[in-house]
Amino acid sequence: MTAQTPTAKPASLPGAASQLIKGKTYDFKSLFESDAVASYSYSFQVKKYPGDAAAISRALTALSAGHITGTITAAESATLSVGLWQIIVTGTDGTESQDHVQRVQVKEAWV
């Protein structure tokens, strides 16, 4: 007889993948829930796999109500290969760090 292992899901799963068209601008936003959201500094990275070097990365600016917005430019999106990618938005205040992961499906543009 074999023992069964639990199949619990992680506490936080990224939502369904959005579509990002190669060569087009892509806007995204992330919601950080914290009283000190304005005192955090934010950045994002775009990676295919968690251990990869970031294909795109830069700082972001906080907006009201905890929404952080960013843009992947048309030139940047053109460099991404077709497939599933992750946008990892990180907020940090120097002692604490939070990550929010969004999935995007990179697709070829219709000609």
PDB file of C-alpha atoms in Angstrom:
ATOM      1  CA  MET A   1       0.000   0.000   0.000  1.00  0.00           C
ATOM      2  CA  THR A   2       1.345   3.432  -0.905  1.00  0.00           C
ATOM      3  CA  ALA A   3       0.764   6.587   1.074  1.00  0.00           C
ATOM      4  CA  GLN A   4      -1.076   9.393  -0.657  1.00  0.00           C
ATOM      5  CA  THR A   5       0.501  12.811  -0.773  1.00  0.00           C
ATOM      6  CA  PRO A   6      -1.549  15.971  -0.340  1.00  0.00           C
ATOM      7  CA  THR A   7      -2.347  17.891  -3.513  1.00  0.00           C
ATOM      8  CA  ALA A   8      -2.844  21.324  -1.969  1.00  0.00           C
ATOM      9  CA  LYS A   9      -2.317  24.309  -4.234  1.00  0.00           C
ATOM     10  CA  PRO A  10       0.162  27.048  -3.348  1.00  0.00           C
ATOM     11  CA  ALA A  11      -1.260  30.030  -1.451  1.00  0.00           C
ATOM     12  CA  SER A  12      -1.061  32.257  -4.518  1.00  0.00           C
ATOM     13  CA  LEU A  13      -1.313  31.256  -8.157  1.00  0.00           C
ATOM     14  CA  PRO A  14      -0.948  33.638 -11.078  1.00  0.00           C
ATOM     15  CA  GLY A  15      -4.156  34.248 -12.998  1.00  0.00           C
ATOM     16  CA  ALA A  16      -4.831  33.227 -16.567  1.00  0.00           C
ATOM     17  CA  ALA A  17      -2.308  34.409 -19.133  1.00  0.00           C
ATOM     18  CA  SER A  18      -3.018  37.622 -21.016  1.00  0.00           C
ATOM     19  CA  GLN A  19      -1.995  37.981 -24.660  1.00  0.00           C
ATOM     20  CA  LEU A  20       0.994  40.080 -25.618  1.00  0.00           C
ATOM     21  CA  ILE A  21       1.463  40.587 -29.365  1.00  0.00           C
ATOM     22  CA  LYS A  22       5.079  40.767 -30.560  1.00  0.00           C
ATOM     23  CA  GLY A  23       5.975  44.276 -31.709  1.00  0.00           C
ATOM     24  CA  LYS A  24       3.073  45.921 -29.849  1.00  0.00           C
ATOM     25  CA  THR A  25       3.075  47.949 -26.630  1.00  0.00           C
ATOM     26  CA  TYR A  26       1.721  46.063 -23.606  1.00  0.00           C
ATOM     27  CA  ASP A  27       0.457  47.842 -20.473  1.00  0.00           C
ATOM     28  CA  PHE A  28       0.065  45.992 -17.188  1.00  0.00           C
ATOM     29  CA  LYS A  29      -0.831  46.788 -13.596  1.00  0.00           C
ATOM     30  CA  SER A  30      -0.471  45.089 -10.271  1.00  0.00           C
ATOM     31  CA  LEU A  31      -2.202  45.698  -6.951  1.00  0.00           C
ATOM     32  CA  PHE A  32      -0.153  45.744  -3.753  1.00  0.00           C
ATOM     33  CA  GLU A  33      -2.194  45.705  -0.556  1.00  0.00           C
ATOM     34  CA  SER A  34      -0.248  47.524   2.118  1.00  0.00           C
ATOM     35  CA  ASP A  35      -0.651  50.655   4.207  1.00  0.00           C
ATOM     36  CA  ALA A  36       2.868  51.692   3.214  1.00  0.00           C
ATOM     37  CA  VAL A  37       2.535  51.068  -0.541  1.00  0.00           C
ATOM     38  CA  ALA A  38       3.713  54.612  -1.334  1.00  0.00           C
ATOM     39  CA  SER A  39       6.953  54.096   0.623  1.00  0.00           C
ATOM     40  CA  TYR A  40       7.916  50.997  -1.378  1.00  0.00           C
ATOM     41  CA  SER A  41      10.085  51.060  -4.472  1.00  0.00           C
ATOM     42  CA  TYR A  42       8.953  48.933  -7.399  1.00  0.00           C
ATOM     43  CA  SER A  43      10.527  47.154 -10.318  1.00  0.00           C
ATOM     44  CA  PHE A  44       9.573  44.471 -12.796  1.00  0.00           C
ATOM     45  CA  GLN A  45      11.264  41.683 -14.696  1.00  0.00           C
ATOM     46  CA  VAL A  46      10.073  39.623 -17.642  1.00  0.00           C
ATOM     47  CA  LYS A  47      11.288  36.022 -17.596  1.00  0.00           C
ATOM     48  CA  LYS A  48      10.421  32.857 -19.463  1.00  0.00           C
ATOM     49  CA  TYR A  49      11.483  30.574 -16.583  1.00  0.00           C
ATOM     50  CA  PRO A  50      12.085  31.467 -12.909  1.00  0.00           C
ATOM     51  CA  GLY A  51      15.843  30.789 -13.021  1.00  0.00           C
ATOM     52  CA  ASP A  52      16.432  32.771 -16.228  1.00  0.00           C
ATOM     53  CA  ALA A  53      18.061  36.172 -16.454  1.00  0.00           C
ATOM     54  CA  ALA A  54      15.455  38.874 -17.042  1.00  0.00           C
ATOM     55  CA  ALA A  55      14.789  39.629 -20.708  1.00  0.00           C
ATOM     56  CA  ILE A  56      13.346  43.007 -19.658  1.00  0.00           C
ATOM     57  CA  SER A  57      13.653  44.834 -16.323  1.00  0.00           C
ATOM     58  CA  ARG A  58      13.273  48.329 -14.945  1.00  0.00           C
ATOM     59  CA  ALA A  59      11.844  50.458 -12.123  1.00  0.00           C
ATOM     60  CA  LEU A  60       8.124  51.304 -11.805  1.00  0.00           C
ATOM     61  CA  THR A  61       6.182  54.145 -10.149  1.00  0.00           C
ATOM     62  CA  ALA A  62       3.387  53.676  -7.599  1.00  0.00           C
ATOM     63  CA  LEU A  63      -0.056  55.093  -8.303  1.00  0.00           C
ATOM     64  CA  SER A  64      -3.027  55.664  -6.002  1.00  0.00           C
ATOM     65  CA  ALA A  65      -4.950  52.842  -4.318  1.00  0.00           C
ATOM     66  CA  GLY A  66      -1.969  50.518  -4.492  1.00  0.00           C
ATOM     67  CA  HIS A  67      -1.990  50.058  -8.268  1.00  0.00           C
ATOM     68  CA  ILE A  68       1.437  49.836  -9.857  1.00  0.00           C
ATOM     69  CA  THR A  69       1.521  50.231 -13.642  1.00  0.00           C
ATOM     70  CA  GLY A  70       4.135  49.431 -16.231  1.00  0.00           C
ATOM     71  CA  THR A  71       4.640  49.190 -19.961  1.00  0.00           C
ATOM     72  CA  ILE A  72       6.530  46.801 -22.165  1.00  0.00           C
ATOM     73  CA  THR A  73       7.415  48.838 -25.240  1.00  0.00           C
ATOM     74  CA  ALA A  74       6.849  47.665 -28.793  1.00  0.00           C
ATOM     75  CA  ALA A  75      10.627  47.330 -29.285  1.00  0.00           C
ATOM     76  CA  GLU A  76      10.928  45.216 -26.111  1.00  0.00           C
ATOM     77  CA  SER A  77       7.984  42.967 -26.978  1.00  0.00           C
ATOM     78  CA  ALA A  78       9.509  42.307 -30.411  1.00  0.00           C
ATOM     79  CA  THR A  79      12.524  40.698 -28.686  1.00  0.00           C
ATOM     80  CA  LEU A  80      10.434  38.107 -26.801  1.00  0.00           C
ATOM     81  CA  SER A  81      10.012  34.648 -28.279  1.00  0.00           C
ATOM     82  CA  VAL A  82       6.556  33.175 -28.767  1.00  0.00           C
ATOM     83  CA  GLY A  83       5.359  31.307 -25.686  1.00  0.00           C
ATOM     84  CA  LEU A  84       4.423  31.762 -22.053  1.00  0.00           C
ATOM     85  CA  TRP A  85       6.302  34.437 -20.070  1.00  0.00           C
ATOM     86  CA  GLN A  86       6.044  35.870 -16.560  1.00  0.00           C
ATOM     87  CA  ILE A  87       5.986  39.517 -15.522  1.00  0.00           C
ATOM     88  CA  ILE A  88       7.293  39.657 -11.963  1.00  0.00           C
ATOM     89  CA  VAL A  89       6.505  42.923 -10.182  1.00  0.00           C
ATOM     90  CA  THR A  90       8.519  43.388  -6.976  1.00  0.00           C
ATOM     91  CA  GLY A  91       7.802  45.918  -4.242  1.00  0.00           C
ATOM     92  CA  THR A  92      10.364  46.480  -1.509  1.00  0.00           C
ATOM     93  CA  ASP A  93      10.866  48.879   1.375  1.00  0.00           C
ATOM     94  CA  GLY A  94      14.445  47.794   2.113  1.00  0.00           C
ATOM     95  CA  THR A  95      13.524  45.212   4.758  1.00  0.00           C
ATOM     96  CA  GLU A  96      10.524  43.486   3.208  1.00  0.00           C
ATOM     97  CA  SER A  97       9.834  42.402  -0.355  1.00  0.00           C
ATOM     98  CA  GLN A  98       6.648  41.314  -2.140  1.00  0.00           C
ATOM     99  CA  ASP A  99       6.346  39.755  -5.604  1.00  0.00           C
ATOM    100  CA  HIS A 100       3.299  39.627  -7.847  1.00  0.00           C
ATOM    101  CA  VAL A 101       3.446  37.366 -10.877  1.00  0.00           C
ATOM    102  CA  GLN A 102       1.428  37.825 -14.044  1.00  0.00           C
ATOM    103  CA  ARG A 103       1.537  35.433 -16.962  1.00  0.00           C
ATOM    104  CA  VAL A 104       1.499  36.597 -20.571  1.00  0.00           C
ATOM    105  CA  GLN A 105       1.263  34.529 -23.727  1.00  0.00           C
ATOM    106  CA  VAL A 106       3.488  36.084 -26.398  1.00  0.00           C
ATOM    107  CA  LYS A 107       1.977  35.645 -29.868  1.00  0.00           C
ATOM    108  CA  GLU A 108       3.017  36.609 -33.378  1.00  0.00           C
ATOM    109  CA  ALA A 109       1.276  39.645 -34.835  1.00  0.00           C
ATOM    110  CA  TRP A 110      -1.132  39.066 -37.710  1.00  0.00           C
ATOM    111  CA  VAL A 111       0.201  40.507 -40.921  1.00  0.00           C
TER     112      VAL A 111
END
